[in-house]
Amino acid sequence: MNAPIQQIKRYTVPQIEQYFRQSEGMWHSERRYYTLPDGKSQEWVSRLTVKFLAQGSPELIKLAELHNLSDHEVLFCGSYVEWLSTRSTSDRPQSEGSTIFGVLGNILYRDRGFATDKPINAKYYLPNPDTLCLRTEYNNSVFEEEIKHIGTKYRTRQSIITRAGEQQMIGQYLEKRIQ
């Protein structure tokens, strides 16, 4: 996940659009977070609903406005994601919400971050058509993520969270398409 962006083959608009279209649907996500350096873990189960967003969609226009982009139709595609998460040891919902992703060049714009409700952006690249790599920085933290499609029914995800130069958490996910 740390490959320099200039060494990665750049994919064009059709590839990132295809990646987002491939992500559309309902997903069952099982994930485990490891807190470093002690290695304590937490397990979560989530239901994700992912909707592809085409250029000019109301959600992308709203996202462009949040980021003060002068042309509100400049984001050429993206996704709307809703989630409902529970800890594996509990049946009660622990987290639910939604987020919007929009793409312009090699920047992925979001209406909120992992650890903030404020709009953020990330650099992204596709090392191949099935894998999206993201690097997001805010609040003295770095979030590196890799989301890889495996066929049409599965995705794996890995997230590494670093604060002040120290790795704090690793998240590993297995997601299965349910619709």
PDB file of C-alpha atoms in Angstrom:
ATOM      1  CA  MET A   1       0.000   0.000   0.000  1.00  0.00           C
ATOM      2  CA  ASN A   2       2.980   2.330   0.272  1.00  0.00           C
ATOM      3  CA  ALA A   3       4.003   2.267  -3.401  1.00  0.00           C
ATOM      4  CA  PRO A   4       4.847   5.754  -4.634  1.00  0.00           C
ATOM      5  CA  ILE A   5       1.977   7.059  -6.723  1.00  0.00           C
ATOM      6  CA  GLN A   6       4.300   8.083  -9.577  1.00  0.00           C
ATOM      7  CA  GLN A   7       5.399   4.420  -9.976  1.00  0.00           C
ATOM      8  CA  ILE A   8       1.853   3.095 -10.248  1.00  0.00           C
ATOM      9  CA  LYS A   9       0.205   2.795 -13.627  1.00  0.00           C
ATOM     10  CA  ARG A  10      -2.430   5.519 -13.820  1.00  0.00           C
ATOM     11  CA  TYR A  11      -5.874   4.367 -14.807  1.00  0.00           C
ATOM     12  CA  THR A  12      -8.292   6.555 -16.667  1.00  0.00           C
ATOM     13  CA  VAL A  13     -11.798   7.762 -15.889  1.00  0.00           C
ATOM     14  CA  PRO A  14     -13.407   4.562 -17.278  1.00  0.00           C
ATOM     15  CA  GLN A  15     -11.403   2.385 -14.842  1.00  0.00           C
ATOM     16  CA  ILE A  16     -12.362   4.294 -11.683  1.00  0.00           C
ATOM     17  CA  GLU A  17     -15.956   4.495 -12.904  1.00  0.00           C
ATOM     18  CA  GLN A  18     -15.964   0.732 -13.512  1.00  0.00           C
ATOM     19  CA  TYR A  19     -14.499   0.154 -10.043  1.00  0.00           C
ATOM     20  CA  PHE A  20     -17.334   2.128  -8.426  1.00  0.00           C
ATOM     21  CA  ARG A  21     -19.960   0.403 -10.585  1.00  0.00           C
ATOM     22  CA  GLN A  22     -18.522  -2.978  -9.550  1.00  0.00           C
ATOM     23  CA  SER A  23     -18.914  -1.956  -5.876  1.00  0.00           C
ATOM     24  CA  GLU A  24     -22.639  -1.221  -6.190  1.00  0.00           C
ATOM     25  CA  GLY A  25     -24.954  -3.509  -4.209  1.00  0.00           C
ATOM     26  CA  MET A  26     -25.507  -4.825  -0.705  1.00  0.00           C
ATOM     27  CA  TRP A  27     -22.570  -6.279   1.219  1.00  0.00           C
ATOM     28  CA  HIS A  28     -22.136  -8.268   4.427  1.00  0.00           C
ATOM     29  CA  SER A  29     -18.873  -7.137   6.036  1.00  0.00           C
ATOM     30  CA  GLU A  30     -16.978  -8.969   8.764  1.00  0.00           C
ATOM     31  CA  ARG A  31     -14.083  -6.989  10.154  1.00  0.00           C
ATOM     32  CA  ARG A  32     -11.490  -7.147  12.848  1.00  0.00           C
ATOM     33  CA  TYR A  33      -9.587  -4.180  14.247  1.00  0.00           C
ATOM     34  CA  TYR A  34      -6.231  -4.712  15.947  1.00  0.00           C
ATOM     35  CA  THR A  35      -5.052  -1.984  18.322  1.00  0.00           C
ATOM     36  CA  LEU A  36      -1.278  -1.578  18.273  1.00  0.00           C
ATOM     37  CA  PRO A  37       1.132  -2.251  19.860  1.00  0.00           C
ATOM     38  CA  ASP A  38      -0.793  -4.526  22.254  1.00  0.00           C
ATOM     39  CA  GLY A  39      -2.694  -6.379  19.515  1.00  0.00           C
ATOM     40  CA  LYS A  40      -6.080  -6.261  21.258  1.00  0.00           C
ATOM     41  CA  SER A  41      -8.845  -6.924  18.771  1.00  0.00           C
ATOM     42  CA  GLN A  42     -12.482  -6.059  18.218  1.00  0.00           C
ATOM     43  CA  GLU A  43     -14.777  -7.796  15.779  1.00  0.00           C
ATOM     44  CA  TRP A  44     -17.630  -6.074  13.945  1.00  0.00           C
ATOM     45  CA  VAL A  45     -20.298  -7.112  11.470  1.00  0.00           C
ATOM     46  CA  SER A  46     -21.799  -4.585   9.071  1.00  0.00           C
ATOM     47  CA  ARG A  47     -24.386  -4.405   6.366  1.00  0.00           C
ATOM     48  CA  LEU A  48     -23.332  -2.005   3.612  1.00  0.00           C
ATOM     49  CA  THR A  49     -25.455  -0.611   0.811  1.00  0.00           C
ATOM     50  CA  VAL A  50     -23.444   0.953  -2.029  1.00  0.00           C
ATOM     51  CA  LYS A  51     -25.033   3.030  -4.799  1.00  0.00           C
ATOM     52  CA  PHE A  52     -23.097   4.223  -7.868  1.00  0.00           C
ATOM     53  CA  LEU A  53     -23.290   7.979  -8.499  1.00  0.00           C
ATOM     54  CA  ALA A  54     -22.947   9.355 -12.019  1.00  0.00           C
ATOM     55  CA  GLN A  55     -21.643  12.824 -12.825  1.00  0.00           C
ATOM     56  CA  GLY A  56     -24.273  15.465 -12.115  1.00  0.00           C
ATOM     57  CA  SER A  57     -26.145  13.418  -9.510  1.00  0.00           C
ATOM     58  CA  PRO A  58     -27.612  15.491  -6.645  1.00  0.00           C
ATOM     59  CA  GLU A  59     -25.304  13.767  -4.132  1.00  0.00           C
ATOM     60  CA  LEU A  60     -22.159  14.667  -6.103  1.00  0.00           C
ATOM     61  CA  ILE A  61     -23.348  18.248  -6.586  1.00  0.00           C
ATOM     62  CA  LYS A  62     -23.874  18.513  -2.807  1.00  0.00           C
ATOM     63  CA  LEU A  63     -20.392  17.041  -2.217  1.00  0.00           C
ATOM     64  CA  ALA A  64     -18.797  19.544  -4.621  1.00  0.00           C
ATOM     65  CA  GLU A  65     -20.524  22.362  -2.736  1.00  0.00           C
ATOM     66  CA  LEU A  66     -19.216  21.019   0.608  1.00  0.00           C
ATOM     67  CA  HIS A  67     -15.680  21.147  -0.812  1.00  0.00           C
ATOM     68  CA  ASN A  68     -16.196  24.618  -2.330  1.00  0.00           C
ATOM     69  CA  LEU A  69     -15.472  23.365  -5.843  1.00  0.00           C
ATOM     70  CA  SER A  70     -16.368  26.130  -8.295  1.00  0.00           C
ATOM     71  CA  ASP A  71     -17.983  23.805 -10.854  1.00  0.00           C
ATOM     72  CA  HIS A  72     -20.607  21.819  -8.949  1.00  0.00           C
ATOM     73  CA  GLU A  73     -20.761  19.158 -11.684  1.00  0.00           C
ATOM     74  CA  VAL A  74     -16.992  18.606 -11.834  1.00  0.00           C
ATOM     75  CA  LEU A  75     -16.978  15.295  -9.881  1.00  0.00           C
ATOM     76  CA  PHE A  76     -17.220  12.637 -12.583  1.00  0.00           C
ATOM     77  CA  CYS A  77     -18.466   9.667 -10.537  1.00  0.00           C
ATOM     78  CA  GLY A  78     -18.665   8.298  -7.031  1.00  0.00           C
ATOM     79  CA  SER A  79     -20.635   6.265  -4.518  1.00  0.00           C
ATOM     80  CA  TYR A  80     -23.187   6.718  -1.784  1.00  0.00           C
ATOM     81  CA  VAL A  81     -22.610   4.231   1.073  1.00  0.00           C
ATOM     82  CA  GLU A  82     -24.893   3.441   4.018  1.00  0.00           C
ATOM     83  CA  TRP A  83     -23.898   1.148   6.870  1.00  0.00           C
ATOM     84  CA  LEU A  84     -25.287  -0.482   9.979  1.00  0.00           C
ATOM     85  CA  SER A  85     -22.657  -2.070  12.235  1.00  0.00           C
ATOM     86  CA  THR A  86     -22.750  -4.194  15.371  1.00  0.00           C
ATOM     87  CA  ARG A  87     -20.011  -5.717  17.488  1.00  0.00           C
ATOM     88  CA  SER A  88     -19.816  -9.468  17.072  1.00  0.00           C
ATOM     89  CA  THR A  89     -20.498  -9.878  20.799  1.00  0.00           C
ATOM     90  CA  SER A  90     -23.724  -7.822  20.683  1.00  0.00           C
ATOM     91  CA  ASP A  91     -26.849  -7.729  18.574  1.00  0.00           C
ATOM     92  CA  ARG A  92     -27.422  -4.026  19.242  1.00  0.00           C
ATOM     93  CA  PRO A  93     -26.485  -1.582  16.481  1.00  0.00           C
ATOM     94  CA  GLN A  94     -23.282   0.258  17.450  1.00  0.00           C
ATOM     95  CA  SER A  95     -22.777   2.466  14.422  1.00  0.00           C
ATOM     96  CA  GLU A  96     -24.875   3.550  11.492  1.00  0.00           C
ATOM     97  CA  GLY A  97     -24.570   6.271   8.946  1.00  0.00           C
ATOM     98  CA  SER A  98     -23.770   7.176   5.391  1.00  0.00           C
ATOM     99  CA  THR A  99     -21.054   8.835   3.360  1.00  0.00           C
ATOM    100  CA  ILE A 100     -20.601  10.160  -0.162  1.00  0.00           C
ATOM    101  CA  PHE A 101     -17.500   9.627  -2.304  1.00  0.00           C
ATOM    102  CA  GLY A 102     -16.738  11.642  -5.451  1.00  0.00           C
ATOM    103  CA  VAL A 103     -13.793  11.519  -7.854  1.00  0.00           C
ATOM    104  CA  LEU A 104     -11.866  14.301  -9.582  1.00  0.00           C
ATOM    105  CA  GLY A 105      -8.460  13.494 -11.074  1.00  0.00           C
ATOM    106  CA  ASN A 106      -6.539  11.434  -8.516  1.00  0.00           C
ATOM    107  CA  ILE A 107      -8.476  12.880  -5.563  1.00  0.00           C
ATOM    108  CA  LEU A 108     -11.367  11.135  -3.840  1.00  0.00           C
ATOM    109  CA  TYR A 109     -13.614  13.658  -2.085  1.00  0.00           C
ATOM    110  CA  ARG A 110     -15.766  12.611   0.893  1.00  0.00           C
ATOM    111  CA  ASP A 111     -18.422  14.357   2.926  1.00  0.00           C
ATOM    112  CA  ARG A 112     -16.897  12.917   6.126  1.00  0.00           C
ATOM    113  CA  GLY A 113     -13.862  10.988   7.294  1.00  0.00           C
ATOM    114  CA  PHE A 114     -13.308   7.865   9.369  1.00  0.00           C
ATOM    115  CA  ALA A 115     -12.704   9.891  12.542  1.00  0.00           C
ATOM    116  CA  THR A 116     -14.407  13.190  11.678  1.00  0.00           C
ATOM    117  CA  ASP A 117     -17.761  14.453  10.414  1.00  0.00           C
ATOM    118  CA  LYS A 118     -15.984  17.170   8.380  1.00  0.00           C
ATOM    119  CA  PRO A 119     -15.441  16.923   4.606  1.00  0.00           C
ATOM    120  CA  ILE A 120     -12.090  15.378   3.690  1.00  0.00           C
ATOM    121  CA  ASN A 121     -10.253  14.178   0.602  1.00  0.00           C
ATOM    122  CA  ALA A 122      -7.835  11.371  -0.152  1.00  0.00           C
ATOM    123  CA  LYS A 123      -5.328  10.577  -2.861  1.00  0.00           C
ATOM    124  CA  TYR A 124      -6.172   7.378  -4.657  1.00  0.00           C
ATOM    125  CA  TYR A 125      -4.739   5.085  -7.275  1.00  0.00           C
ATOM    126  CA  LEU A 126      -5.698   1.817  -8.903  1.00  0.00           C
ATOM    127  CA  PRO A 127      -2.715  -0.564  -9.114  1.00  0.00           C
ATOM    128  CA  ASN A 128      -5.059  -2.759 -11.198  1.00  0.00           C
ATOM    129  CA  PRO A 129      -8.732  -2.470 -12.221  1.00  0.00           C
ATOM    130  CA  ASP A 130      -9.952  -4.450  -9.172  1.00  0.00           C
ATOM    131  CA  THR A 131      -8.002  -2.666  -6.426  1.00  0.00           C
ATOM    132  CA  LEU A 132      -8.491   0.835  -5.013  1.00  0.00           C
ATOM    133  CA  CYS A 133      -5.792   2.274  -2.730  1.00  0.00           C
ATOM    134  CA  LEU A 134      -6.425   5.413  -0.671  1.00  0.00           C
ATOM    135  CA  ARG A 135      -4.275   7.673   1.479  1.00  0.00           C
ATOM    136  CA  THR A 136      -6.104  10.172   3.679  1.00  0.00           C
ATOM    137  CA  GLU A 137      -4.454  12.650   6.057  1.00  0.00           C
ATOM    138  CA  TYR A 138      -6.086  14.867   8.696  1.00  0.00           C
ATOM    139  CA  ASN A 139      -5.794  15.673  12.421  1.00  0.00           C
ATOM    140  CA  ASN A 140      -2.170  14.429  12.545  1.00  0.00           C
ATOM    141  CA  SER A 141      -3.371  11.000  11.351  1.00  0.00           C
ATOM    142  CA  VAL A 142      -2.819   8.990   8.173  1.00  0.00           C
ATOM    143  CA  PHE A 143      -5.355   6.428   6.955  1.00  0.00           C
ATOM    144  CA  GLU A 144      -4.113   3.992   4.291  1.00  0.00           C
ATOM    145  CA  GLU A 145      -6.682   1.665   2.751  1.00  0.00           C
ATOM    146  CA  GLU A 146      -6.779  -1.012   0.099  1.00  0.00           C
ATOM    147  CA  ILE A 147     -10.115  -2.343  -1.166  1.00  0.00           C
ATOM    148  CA  LYS A 148      -9.843  -5.268  -3.565  1.00  0.00           C
ATOM    149  CA  HIS A 149     -12.608  -6.987  -5.538  1.00  0.00           C
ATOM    150  CA  ILE A 150     -12.212 -10.744  -5.750  1.00  0.00           C
ATOM    151  CA  GLY A 151     -14.478 -11.843  -8.552  1.00  0.00           C
ATOM    152  CA  THR A 152     -17.985 -10.387  -8.388  1.00  0.00           C
ATOM    153  CA  LYS A 153     -19.033 -11.656  -4.949  1.00  0.00           C
ATOM    154  CA  TYR A 154     -16.196 -10.760  -2.574  1.00  0.00           C
ATOM    155  CA  ARG A 155     -14.022  -7.843  -1.488  1.00  0.00           C
ATOM    156  CA  THR A 156     -11.178  -7.636   0.965  1.00  0.00           C
ATOM    157  CA  ARG A 157     -10.210  -4.422   2.721  1.00  0.00           C
ATOM    158  CA  GLN A 158      -7.286  -3.465   4.851  1.00  0.00           C
ATOM    159  CA  SER A 159      -6.878  -0.188   6.734  1.00  0.00           C
ATOM    160  CA  ILE A 160      -3.835   1.062   8.613  1.00  0.00           C
ATOM    161  CA  ILE A 161      -4.209   4.073  10.896  1.00  0.00           C
ATOM    162  CA  THR A 162      -1.074   5.996  11.885  1.00  0.00           C
ATOM    163  CA  ARG A 163      -0.860   8.932  14.318  1.00  0.00           C
ATOM    164  CA  ALA A 164       2.268  11.027  14.848  1.00  0.00           C
ATOM    165  CA  GLY A 165       4.305   8.487  12.862  1.00  0.00           C
ATOM    166  CA  GLU A 166       3.179   5.472  14.956  1.00  0.00           C
ATOM    167  CA  GLN A 167       0.855   2.773  13.637  1.00  0.00           C
ATOM    168  CA  GLN A 168      -2.192   2.704  15.917  1.00  0.00           C
ATOM    169  CA  MET A 169      -4.633   0.276  14.350  1.00  0.00           C
ATOM    170  CA  ILE A 170      -5.015  -2.283  11.583  1.00  0.00           C
ATOM    171  CA  GLY A 171      -8.446  -3.164  10.234  1.00  0.00           C
ATOM    172  CA  GLN A 172      -9.028  -6.247   8.094  1.00  0.00           C
ATOM    173  CA  TYR A 173     -12.329  -6.923   6.337  1.00  0.00           C
ATOM    174  CA  LEU A 174     -13.960  -9.669   4.327  1.00  0.00           C
ATOM    175  CA  GLU A 175     -17.056  -8.501   2.473  1.00  0.00           C
ATOM    176  CA  LYS A 176     -19.529 -10.717   0.659  1.00  0.00           C
ATOM    177  CA  ARG A 177     -22.077  -9.427  -1.823  1.00  0.00           C
ATOM    178  CA  ILE A 178     -25.579 -10.340  -0.681  1.00  0.00           C
ATOM    179  CA  GLN A 179     -27.485  -8.560  -3.448  1.00  0.00           C
TER     180      GLN A 179
END
